[in-house]
XYZ file of C-alpha atoms in Angstrom:
696
model
C 0.058 0.086 -0.023
C 1.365 3.344 -0.996
C 1.401 6.006 1.842
C 1.024 9.682 0.965
C 3.434 11.444 3.227
C 2.099 14.886 2.274
C -0.715 14.491 4.766
C 1.861 14.440 7.527
C 3.407 17.713 6.368
C 1.442 20.081 8.598
C 2.249 17.961 11.758
C 5.915 17.671 10.588
C 6.334 21.534 10.236
C 4.800 22.117 13.682
C 7.082 19.557 15.375
C 10.208 20.893 13.703
C 9.315 24.444 14.434
C 9.188 23.491 18.163
C 12.499 21.719 17.936
C 14.212 24.660 16.140
C 12.881 27.116 18.701
C 14.341 25.053 21.504
C 17.649 24.598 19.520
C 18.083 28.238 19.057
C 17.613 28.952 22.781
C 20.161 26.205 23.691
C 22.697 27.613 21.149
C 22.390 31.104 22.640
C 22.923 29.645 26.173
C 26.009 27.760 24.945
C 27.362 30.876 23.289
C 26.878 32.906 26.498
C 28.673 30.288 28.553
C 31.526 30.084 25.964
C 32.095 33.798 26.203
C 32.648 33.352 29.974
C 35.091 30.445 29.405
C 32.571 27.955 30.668
C 31.028 24.823 29.205
C 27.539 23.489 29.242
C 27.828 19.711 28.410
C 24.153 18.885 29.198
C 22.914 21.633 26.999
C 25.089 20.432 24.168
C 23.717 17.001 24.709
C 20.144 18.326 24.480
C 20.981 20.232 21.307
C 22.486 17.076 19.844
C 19.167 15.231 20.562
C 17.144 18.053 18.974
C 19.165 17.780 15.730
C 18.806 13.956 15.807
C 15.022 14.387 16.129
C 14.892 16.892 13.313
C 16.962 14.614 11.057
C 14.705 11.654 11.837
C 11.518 13.482 11.212
C 12.735 14.915 7.922
C 13.998 11.523 6.729
C 10.532 10.083 7.529
C 8.781 12.546 5.176
C 11.550 12.507 2.564
C 12.953 16.063 2.896
C 16.611 15.246 2.149
C 18.014 18.840 2.163
C 17.013 19.280 5.830
C 18.350 15.768 6.572
C 21.714 16.849 5.122
C 22.075 20.006 7.202
C 20.890 18.352 10.426
C 23.252 15.408 9.974
C 26.242 17.611 9.515
C 25.375 19.640 12.632
C 24.688 16.360 14.495
C 28.200 15.044 13.606
C 29.820 18.123 14.975
C 27.758 18.008 18.211
C 28.547 14.429 18.792
C 32.267 15.231 18.952
C 31.618 18.225 21.164
C 29.404 16.077 23.477
C 32.237 13.473 23.739
C 34.737 16.164 24.561
C 32.799 17.486 27.501
C 30.672 20.118 25.734
C 33.522 22.019 24.163
C 32.475 24.313 21.297
C 34.256 27.298 20.008
C 32.525 30.523 19.286
C 33.147 30.079 15.593
C 31.635 26.660 15.654
C 28.598 27.961 17.489
C 28.132 30.641 14.953
C 28.324 28.220 12.138
C 25.963 25.754 13.767
C 23.546 28.681 14.319
C 23.740 29.468 10.606
C 22.982 25.855 9.993
C 19.825 25.965 12.223
C 18.695 29.091 10.348
C 19.306 27.238 7.155
C 17.008 24.454 8.361
C 14.375 27.043 9.238
C 14.440 28.449 5.710
C 14.066 25.057 4.264
C 11.021 24.377 6.501
C 9.500 27.672 5.315
C 10.002 26.611 1.717
C 8.281 23.263 2.432
C 5.424 25.145 4.008
C 4.983 27.346 0.829
C 5.149 24.222 -1.380
C 8.546 25.215 -3.048
C 11.650 22.921 -3.134
C 14.036 23.550 -0.265
C 17.419 24.455 -1.477
C 20.070 24.989 1.226
C 22.993 27.283 0.131
C 25.885 25.272 -1.153
C 28.286 27.482 0.863
C 26.516 26.569 4.079
C 26.963 22.810 3.289
C 30.591 23.342 2.500
C 31.232 25.264 5.664
C 29.599 22.595 7.792
C 31.603 19.896 5.999
C 34.782 21.791 6.867
C 33.879 22.323 10.458
C 36.525 20.751 12.651
C 35.056 20.193 16.147
C 37.486 20.671 18.979
C 38.921 17.580 20.621
C 41.466 17.147 23.317
C 44.515 19.175 22.320
C 47.126 16.703 23.658
C 47.579 13.013 24.259
C 45.891 11.998 27.557
C 46.020 9.015 29.728
C 43.145 6.567 29.413
C 40.620 6.494 32.268
C 38.407 3.688 33.658
C 35.725 3.723 36.368
C 36.377 1.897 39.709
C 32.860 2.606 40.961
C 30.825 0.041 42.783
C 29.165 -2.001 39.969
C 25.725 -1.608 41.577
C 26.088 2.194 41.300
C 27.657 2.053 37.851
C 24.620 0.222 36.446
C 22.554 3.266 37.413
C 24.586 5.700 35.309
C 23.518 6.333 31.770
C 26.100 6.506 28.921
C 26.315 10.288 29.098
C 27.103 10.449 32.687
C 29.700 7.717 32.557
C 31.443 9.399 29.636
C 31.248 12.736 31.462
C 33.145 11.313 34.454
C 35.785 9.740 32.264
C 36.268 12.802 30.031
C 36.506 14.951 33.182
C 39.293 12.732 34.530
C 41.149 12.743 31.251
C 41.098 16.554 31.241
C 42.766 16.740 34.564
C 39.811 16.969 37.022
C 39.143 14.612 39.885
C 36.214 12.223 39.774
C 35.239 11.287 43.237
C 32.366 9.776 45.228
C 31.146 11.685 48.339
C 28.835 9.915 50.725
C 26.409 11.965 52.832
C 24.127 10.475 55.504
C 21.469 12.766 57.029
C 21.215 12.842 60.776
C 19.504 14.842 63.533
C 22.831 16.393 64.585
C 23.416 17.687 60.911
C 19.836 18.838 60.715
C 20.283 20.875 63.812
C 23.366 22.583 62.142
C 21.063 23.399 59.122
C 22.505 20.592 56.870
C 20.229 18.469 54.649
C 20.574 17.070 51.193
C 19.352 20.273 49.539
C 21.765 22.617 51.390
C 24.652 20.114 50.914
C 23.961 20.028 47.244
C 24.151 23.762 47.095
C 27.357 23.959 49.019
C 29.026 21.075 47.086
C 27.836 22.433 43.840
C 29.872 25.653 44.487
C 33.152 23.719 44.525
C 32.459 20.805 42.235
C 30.291 19.719 39.350
C 27.634 17.243 40.472
C 27.197 14.533 37.873
C 24.715 12.356 39.754
C 23.200 11.891 43.242
C 22.194 8.266 43.961
C 20.342 7.147 47.067
C 22.165 4.300 48.763
C 22.311 2.385 52.046
C 25.543 2.977 53.979
C 26.940 0.600 56.743
C 26.019 1.955 60.149
C 23.288 4.251 58.719
C 19.687 3.476 59.678
C 18.127 5.675 56.949
C 18.686 6.549 53.292
C 22.137 8.051 52.476
C 23.295 9.592 49.245
C 26.244 8.915 46.988
C 27.263 12.184 45.163
C 29.465 11.632 42.038
C 31.581 14.694 41.559
C 34.016 16.289 39.155
C 36.272 18.881 40.840
C 39.813 20.266 41.054
C 39.546 20.684 44.833
C 41.151 18.254 47.341
C 39.295 15.759 49.561
C 39.430 18.151 52.668
C 37.793 21.025 50.771
C 35.026 18.699 49.442
C 34.441 17.143 52.847
C 34.263 20.566 54.608
C 31.695 21.842 52.045
C 29.435 18.721 52.689
C 29.993 18.697 56.419
C 31.410 15.128 56.485
C 34.659 13.306 57.358
C 37.406 13.097 54.727
C 37.002 9.256 54.773
C 33.614 9.866 53.043
C 35.381 10.975 49.933
C 36.775 8.294 47.643
C 38.164 8.484 44.086
C 36.202 6.533 41.388
C 38.482 6.779 38.312
C 41.907 5.275 37.683
C 44.193 6.629 34.988
C 46.460 4.227 32.947
C 50.150 5.244 32.980
C 50.644 4.732 29.253
C 50.031 7.603 26.942
C 46.988 7.393 24.753
C 47.300 8.153 21.059
C 45.281 11.114 19.929
C 42.656 10.226 17.457
C 40.311 12.304 15.319
C 36.943 12.167 17.044
C 34.820 13.231 14.094
C 32.037 10.717 13.589
C 31.391 9.474 9.982
C 28.413 11.241 8.441
C 26.533 7.961 7.799
C 26.835 6.767 11.446
C 23.375 6.589 13.086
C 22.969 7.305 16.767
C 22.124 4.184 18.757
C 18.630 4.351 20.306
C 19.944 3.102 23.591
C 22.356 6.043 23.799
C 19.350 8.453 24.125
C 18.323 9.174 27.709
C 14.658 9.114 28.531
C 12.700 12.316 28.939
C 12.786 13.585 32.471
C 9.263 14.913 32.386
C 6.178 13.419 30.809
C 4.719 15.063 27.661
C 1.722 17.354 28.120
C -1.608 16.165 26.701
C -1.633 18.313 23.643
C -3.642 18.040 20.423
C -2.395 19.876 17.344
C -5.207 21.328 15.232
C -4.920 23.121 11.959
C -5.718 26.782 12.598
C -8.051 26.724 9.629
C -10.329 24.317 11.357
C -10.626 26.497 14.347
C -11.321 29.522 12.091
C -14.103 27.479 10.364
C -15.599 26.680 13.788
C -15.531 30.456 14.592
C -17.290 31.320 11.297
C -20.050 28.758 12.146
C -20.393 30.252 15.523
C -20.836 33.697 13.880
C -23.636 32.134 11.828
C -25.329 30.980 15.028
C -24.961 34.363 16.630
C -26.637 36.100 13.669
C -29.429 33.530 13.784
C -29.858 34.216 17.479
C -30.202 37.921 16.827
C -32.927 37.249 14.229
C -34.672 35.035 16.715
C -34.592 37.701 19.365
C -36.054 40.271 16.871
C -38.754 37.815 15.891
C -39.747 37.140 19.599
C -39.871 40.987 20.119
C -42.411 41.264 17.164
C -44.505 38.477 18.528
C -44.561 40.032 21.938
C -45.520 43.413 20.441
C -48.380 41.721 18.623
C -49.814 40.313 21.903
C -48.642 36.717 21.693
C -47.573 34.764 24.840
C -43.704 34.499 24.299
C -42.696 33.788 27.891
C -41.492 30.269 27.089
C -39.726 31.462 23.957
C -37.976 34.150 25.881
C -36.758 31.476 28.435
C -35.517 29.218 25.645
C -33.812 32.114 23.868
C -32.003 33.141 27.135
C -30.730 29.612 27.596
C -29.627 29.483 24.053
C -27.725 32.849 24.458
C -25.911 31.515 27.534
C -24.974 28.271 25.727
C -23.625 30.218 22.738
C -21.584 32.427 24.977
C -19.998 29.356 26.624
C -19.321 27.936 23.123
C -17.815 31.236 22.104
C -15.561 31.122 25.213
C -14.461 27.639 24.463
C -13.533 28.327 20.789
C -11.648 31.499 21.767
C -9.621 29.404 24.360
C -8.689 27.078 21.576
C -7.418 30.067 19.478
C -5.425 31.470 22.247
C -1.654 31.077 22.216
C 0.928 32.067 24.928
C 2.517 35.422 24.405
C 5.869 33.738 25.011
C 5.740 32.123 21.532
C 6.280 35.658 20.260
C 8.731 36.790 22.843
C 10.914 33.726 22.474
C 11.858 34.828 19.022
C 13.222 38.140 20.194
C 16.714 36.946 21.566
C 17.840 35.737 18.128
C 16.799 38.919 16.409
C 18.456 40.971 19.133
C 21.655 39.045 18.647
C 21.815 39.966 14.975
C 21.063 43.675 15.819
C 23.917 43.722 18.343
C 26.347 42.243 15.885
C 25.423 44.735 13.094
C 25.254 47.818 15.467
C 28.142 46.950 17.767
C 25.939 47.744 20.882
C 25.499 45.586 23.956
C 21.905 45.022 24.953
C 20.154 42.821 27.540
C 16.688 41.706 26.858
C 14.287 41.166 29.758
C 10.803 39.706 29.112
C 7.920 39.014 31.411
C 4.797 37.541 29.963
C 3.045 36.538 33.175
C 1.169 33.741 31.447
C -0.553 36.056 29.181
C -2.430 34.688 26.092
C -4.054 36.247 23.084
C -5.891 35.215 19.914
C -3.510 33.644 17.295
C -4.682 36.064 14.692
C -3.891 39.019 16.956
C -0.477 37.513 17.872
C 0.499 37.181 14.240
C -0.514 40.708 13.573
C 1.180 42.334 16.660
C 4.527 40.493 16.061
C 5.796 42.965 13.299
C 4.930 45.809 15.634
C 7.036 44.476 18.431
C 9.891 43.842 16.031
C 9.932 47.445 14.857
C 9.829 48.839 18.426
C 12.753 46.573 19.470
C 14.708 47.608 16.420
C 14.113 51.296 17.052
C 15.193 50.792 20.673
C 18.447 49.275 19.582
C 19.100 51.539 16.616
C 17.906 54.824 17.856
C 17.583 54.562 21.692
C 20.483 52.563 23.076
C 23.740 54.448 23.029
C 27.103 52.773 21.976
C 29.065 51.343 24.883
C 31.664 54.185 24.847
C 29.001 56.847 24.963
C 27.164 55.058 27.836
C 30.479 54.820 29.749
C 31.033 58.567 29.382
C 27.636 59.488 30.765
C 27.838 56.974 33.625
C 25.598 54.280 32.322
C 26.431 50.502 32.188
C 27.993 49.507 28.887
C 25.202 47.055 28.380
C 21.847 48.560 27.577
C 18.542 47.220 28.567
C 15.242 46.485 26.697
C 12.297 45.299 28.746
C 9.084 43.743 27.324
C 6.255 43.218 29.850
C 2.561 42.469 29.428
C -0.421 42.412 31.706
C -4.183 41.749 31.196
C -6.066 45.011 31.692
C -9.502 43.327 31.478
C -11.097 40.230 30.112
C -10.825 41.667 26.608
C -7.665 43.807 26.509
C -3.973 43.356 27.023
C -1.262 45.964 27.716
C 2.113 45.493 26.259
C 5.054 47.601 27.261
C 8.443 47.931 25.414
C 10.881 50.195 27.184
C 14.577 50.927 27.013
C 17.208 52.848 29.112
C 18.715 54.711 26.093
C 18.849 58.366 25.266
C 15.234 59.012 24.773
C 13.501 60.909 21.913
C 14.887 64.400 21.263
C 11.783 66.437 20.375
C 13.817 69.541 19.727
C 15.875 67.767 17.061
C 12.898 66.308 15.389
C 11.036 69.573 15.304
C 14.093 71.236 13.846
C 14.331 68.487 11.173
C 10.782 69.096 10.091
C 10.719 72.889 10.585
C 7.720 72.748 12.939
C 7.061 73.974 16.441
C 8.426 71.998 19.382
C 5.937 69.309 20.441
C 4.662 70.170 23.892
C 3.569 66.705 24.937
C 4.565 63.058 24.272
C 1.256 62.627 22.434
C 2.210 65.357 19.939
C 5.704 63.924 19.609
C 4.355 60.410 18.921
C 1.967 61.876 16.195
C 5.128 63.213 14.349
C 7.021 59.943 14.776
C 4.027 57.998 13.297
C 3.877 60.111 10.144
C 4.503 57.967 7.035
C 7.963 58.341 5.623
C 9.412 60.108 8.632
C 12.876 59.071 9.869
C 15.552 60.594 12.026
C 18.182 59.036 9.752
C 19.524 60.649 6.661
C 20.613 57.358 5.088
C 18.937 53.984 5.172
C 20.734 51.044 7.000
C 19.822 47.493 7.249
C 17.603 48.191 10.365
C 16.271 51.728 9.950
C 16.209 54.926 7.913
C 13.261 54.247 5.607
C 10.533 55.868 7.627
C 8.467 52.726 8.038
C 8.848 51.632 11.675
C 6.510 53.763 13.782
C 3.977 54.119 10.858
C 3.722 50.323 10.654
C 3.295 50.101 14.461
C 0.360 52.605 14.511
C -1.182 51.030 11.381
C -1.169 47.556 13.081
C -2.165 48.448 16.591
C -4.662 51.321 15.852
C -6.083 50.758 12.374
C -6.031 46.968 12.144
C -6.548 45.836 15.777
C -8.458 48.853 17.077
C -5.972 49.316 19.967
C -3.947 52.278 21.175
C -0.384 53.322 21.194
C 1.119 55.682 23.696
C 4.692 56.909 24.456
C 6.562 58.329 27.415
C 10.050 59.523 26.850
C 12.659 61.279 28.994
C 15.750 62.636 27.347
C 18.857 60.832 28.588
C 16.801 58.293 30.636
C 14.925 56.175 28.085
C 11.585 55.685 26.252
C 8.525 53.572 26.995
C 5.929 52.480 24.472
C 2.559 51.096 25.754
C 0.310 49.090 23.366
C -3.321 48.547 24.340
C -4.506 45.593 22.234
C -7.600 43.439 22.175
C -7.213 39.733 23.055
C -9.320 38.751 20.130
C -10.822 40.445 17.003
C -13.170 37.579 15.958
C -16.139 38.012 18.205
C -16.729 41.028 20.438
C -19.291 42.347 22.866
C -20.617 45.473 21.220
C -23.016 48.396 21.821
C -25.592 48.969 19.022
C -25.971 52.759 18.616
C -28.308 54.838 16.403
C -27.156 57.986 14.698
C -29.154 59.997 12.106
C -31.423 57.101 11.370
C -28.588 54.580 10.921
C -27.267 51.764 13.157
C -23.545 51.332 14.034
C -21.647 48.974 16.268
C -19.053 50.125 18.949
C -16.847 47.582 20.859
C -17.683 47.611 24.539
C -13.985 47.501 25.372
C -13.384 50.938 23.951
C -16.158 52.668 25.830
C -15.333 54.039 29.222
C -18.717 55.370 30.127
C -22.132 56.303 28.555
C -23.407 59.721 29.546
C -26.940 61.151 29.167
C -26.760 64.543 27.481
C -29.498 67.073 27.935
C -29.723 70.776 26.862
C -29.101 71.731 30.587
C -25.831 69.662 30.760
C -24.528 70.634 27.308
C -22.108 73.530 27.371
C -22.139 75.282 23.972
C -18.745 75.532 22.287
C -17.085 78.941 21.715
C -17.954 80.550 18.431
C -15.316 80.466 15.729
C -15.352 81.558 12.126
C -15.983 79.180 9.336
C -14.268 78.634 6.148
C -12.551 75.366 6.855
C -13.604 71.670 6.939
C -12.477 71.092 10.507
C -15.312 69.462 12.587
C -15.745 71.590 15.756
C -16.814 70.035 19.027
C -20.604 70.188 19.400
C -20.100 71.235 22.970
C -18.587 70.360 26.336
C -19.931 68.436 29.204
C -18.879 68.251 32.849
C -18.037 65.049 34.403
C -16.704 64.419 37.987
C -14.519 67.557 38.226
C -13.385 67.482 34.582
C -14.742 68.803 31.288
C -14.515 66.838 28.109
C -15.330 67.778 24.394
C -18.279 66.284 22.667
C -18.230 65.573 18.904
C -21.401 64.921 16.923
C -20.946 61.448 15.338
C -23.357 62.349 12.600
C -21.141 65.389 11.658
C -17.985 63.223 11.701
C -19.566 60.585 9.392
C -21.228 63.162 7.114
C -24.811 61.999 7.903
C -27.904 64.177 7.851
C -31.029 63.327 9.731
C -33.894 64.786 11.777
C -33.695 65.898 15.399
C -32.814 63.136 17.828
C -35.336 61.913 20.326
C -32.675 60.937 22.808
C -29.105 61.984 23.298
C -26.233 59.751 24.657
C -22.492 60.384 24.720
C -19.946 57.480 24.429
C -16.785 58.387 26.313
C -13.468 56.954 25.184
C -9.870 57.870 26.118
C -7.146 58.645 23.651
C -3.661 58.977 25.223
C -5.321 59.349 28.591
C -7.526 62.273 27.567
C -11.390 61.681 27.520
C -13.444 62.436 24.414
C -17.105 62.127 23.976
C -19.197 61.189 20.878
C -22.780 62.176 20.625
C -25.302 59.595 19.315
C -29.032 59.581 19.154
C -29.581 56.415 21.220
C -27.928 53.358 22.524
C -30.177 50.535 21.487
C -28.627 47.536 23.297
C -25.654 45.307 23.849
C -24.962 42.168 21.941
C -22.228 39.804 20.571
C -21.061 40.695 17.089
C -18.954 38.752 14.579
C -16.370 40.950 13.017
C -15.755 40.932 9.271
C -12.596 42.902 8.354
C -12.839 45.369 5.438
C -9.882 44.202 3.372
C -10.645 46.107 0.190
C -8.546 49.354 0.293
C -11.305 51.096 -1.710
C -13.824 50.766 1.195
C -11.481 51.309 4.167
C -11.445 54.722 5.788
C -10.164 55.864 9.194
C -12.768 55.420 11.906
C -14.502 52.374 10.297
C -12.677 49.233 11.436
C -14.893 46.468 10.087
C -18.463 45.332 9.537
C -20.837 42.892 11.108
C -24.302 41.463 10.661
C -26.928 41.989 13.352
C -29.461 39.854 11.866
C -31.076 42.543 9.723
C -29.756 41.111 6.419
C -27.418 43.977 5.692
C -23.872 44.992 6.899
C -23.587 47.169 9.920
C -20.411 49.237 10.232
C -18.139 48.880 13.334
C -16.746 52.179 14.531
C -13.293 52.842 15.882
C -13.903 55.824 18.087
C -10.234 56.302 19.050
C -9.391 56.552 15.407
C -12.290 59.073 14.981
C -10.942 61.095 17.752
C -7.755 61.446 15.850
C -9.465 62.270 12.640
C -11.970 64.796 14.159
C -9.935 67.765 12.871
C -9.946 66.557 9.267
C -13.506 67.001 8.410
C -16.360 64.576 7.661
C -15.576 61.022 6.496
C -16.692 59.306 3.440
C -18.454 56.021 4.560
C -17.291 52.973 2.686
C -20.776 51.276 2.371
C -24.051 52.568 1.146
C -26.434 53.036 4.096
C -30.129 52.671 3.565
C -32.765 53.796 5.958
C -34.915 50.879 7.055
C -37.642 51.274 9.581
C -36.044 50.849 12.938
C -37.814 49.429 16.060
C -37.701 51.708 19.047
C -35.603 49.368 21.082
C -33.504 46.176 20.608
C -33.971 44.336 23.941
C -30.917 42.253 24.915
C -31.503 38.574 25.722
C -31.450 37.681 29.423
C -27.955 36.259 29.114
C -26.563 39.420 27.701
C -27.604 42.143 30.024
C -28.388 45.752 29.080
C -26.202 48.558 28.069
C-alpha cells in the first residue's frame, strides 16, 4: 500500500518548528557560557538530541536537504558532546547558521517550493573541525561500585571519564542525614548547594551505607579541589570522599573524534525524557477559524430569533417560554464562544521567545551591547492577533537598539552601564484587552531635534511627539541602513495596533533616561461584545471594550462651544460636558460621518480615552448590547479611518463597526466618506438584549 506522506506535512512542520525554537535557545545559552570560558555539556547534549530528532522527522517525510544539514550539525555536536561540551565561538556561529538554514528550508516546504540549502553553508559545515582534546591523555576507567555504575547512563559515565582525562578529579562523596546535621542546618538540599559551589555534581544516587539507619546519598563529583575541601563543604569526614576513576600510565594516542556522516545514533544512547509530555492536540488553525465562522452564523441567527420574539410580543402573543429558551440558548452560545476562543489562544511567550535571536543579529550589526528582559506573566491572546502584533514588536525593538540605546563608549562617558536594557512586559487590563510595554534605558527621543528637522514647532507633549514619529515616511536618519532609515517603523506600529486591531499606542520619553511605548490591544478580534447605537437614522456598532462610560446629554448639561469663524472643513466640538470635576469635548458622530437626519429623540455620549484624555461622541440613542462577529474590510477602496470592520446584526445588511479612538484622531480633518451605502430601514424603538446578555 502506498502512503502519501504529504498528509503528515502540517504535523511535521509544527514539530520541527518547536525543535528549532528550542535549539536556538540552547545555542544562545551555549554561546553565553563560551564567552565566559565555561561549558554546558548537558545543553550540548540536549541540542544534539534536537538535531537528531529533526533529522529523523525529515527523513521520515523525505525532505533530504534538511536531513543533510541536520546530519552535519549532529556530527559536529557528537564530537563536542564526547569532549565534555567544548564548542568554539566560531563553531557555535556556524551551527547557528545551519539551524537558520533548516528554518528557511522548512518555510520553503510550508510554501510548497523545493527547499534548497545554500551550497556555501553545506561546504562550511563539512569543513567544520570540532574541538577535541589538544594533547595526548591518559586513558581512564571507572572503579565505581558495579551496583552504582549500572545506574549511570552513557552520558554520565562518559562525562566522568572525560573530566578525569582533562585533569579533574572524579570522586564519590557519601552523605548520610542525621539529627545532629539537621540541627546545624544541613540537609541534602543545602549540601547540594554547598558542594555544587566547589564541584560539578554529575549524579546523586540514594544508597544504604553501613552503620546508617536511613537513606544516604552517594554524590558523584568532578572537581579540582582536594578531599578536605570537598568534605568541609558537605560537612562530612574526609573518609567519606573516595576516588572513582583510575588513569592508565601509558600515553593514549590522539585520534580524530569526528564521527562519520553515515553513522546513526544508537537508540539506547538516548536518555529518557525527564518529564512526561503534556496532553496536547495539534489542530490546523483553519479548522478553528471554520468553527468560529459557524459560531458567527449561529450568533446572527440568534439575533434574528430575538427580533422575531420581540415582534410576537408586540403583537400580543404569549412568548414567555420562547424568551426563556432564547435566554438559555444565548448562555450556551456564550459558553461555546468562550471555548472556541480558548482554543485560538496562544501564549505570548511564543512571540517573545523569538526576540533574543533577532536581538543578537542587531547587536552584531550595530556593535551595541543590549540585555533583553521579558515578562509575559502567562498572558495569552488570539493567534490572529499574535500574528499581527509581532511585526509591531519587531519594529519597536529595532528602534530601541538603533535609535535609543547608546554605543558602549557613549554610555560609559555618561555613567551608564556599557550594556543597555530593553524590557518587554505585558499584563491583562481586562477580560478583553492586554497591555504590552516595550521600554529601554537609552537616550530618549529628542523632540527639539525632530522639530528642527521638520521645521515645525516643538511638540509640547509626548502625544504630539508620537504623532510626528508615526507620520508615514518620517525618519531621524539621513541614510537607510539594514535596520532603519526608511521611515516605516512607527508608521507600521500605528497601522497595526490602531487601524487593524483597534488598539492604542502611547509613548513616554525622558531625554537621557529612556523611552517607554505602551500598546493596548484586544485579546481577540473575531467576536466582540458591542453596543448598538443609532445615529441620524442609521445603526452602528461600537466595541464595549473601547467605551469608558455612557453619559446622558440634555440641553441643561451641554455647554455650547465657543463661536469660531467658518471657512474650513474642521469638525468643531458640538459642545462640552462636565463629568466628575473634569470637562470633556463632545463631537457629533453624525457630523464626523457626514450624515444628515432629523432631530434626535434621545441623546447619549460615548466616552473613550485617547492617550489618557477623555473624548465624547454624541449619538441619538444606545439600542442595546450584543455579541457581534467581526468581518474585516480588506478592500482598500472601502477602508477609511474610523471604520474598522463590519458585522451582521441579523437585519440582512452589513452594519459598520466604529473605531472611536481613530475618529478622535481624525476629528480635525472633516467629515468621512462612509465605505458602504447606508439605507434607511424602519427601525424598532428598542432592541432588547437577551437575558444572558444584559443591558447597556
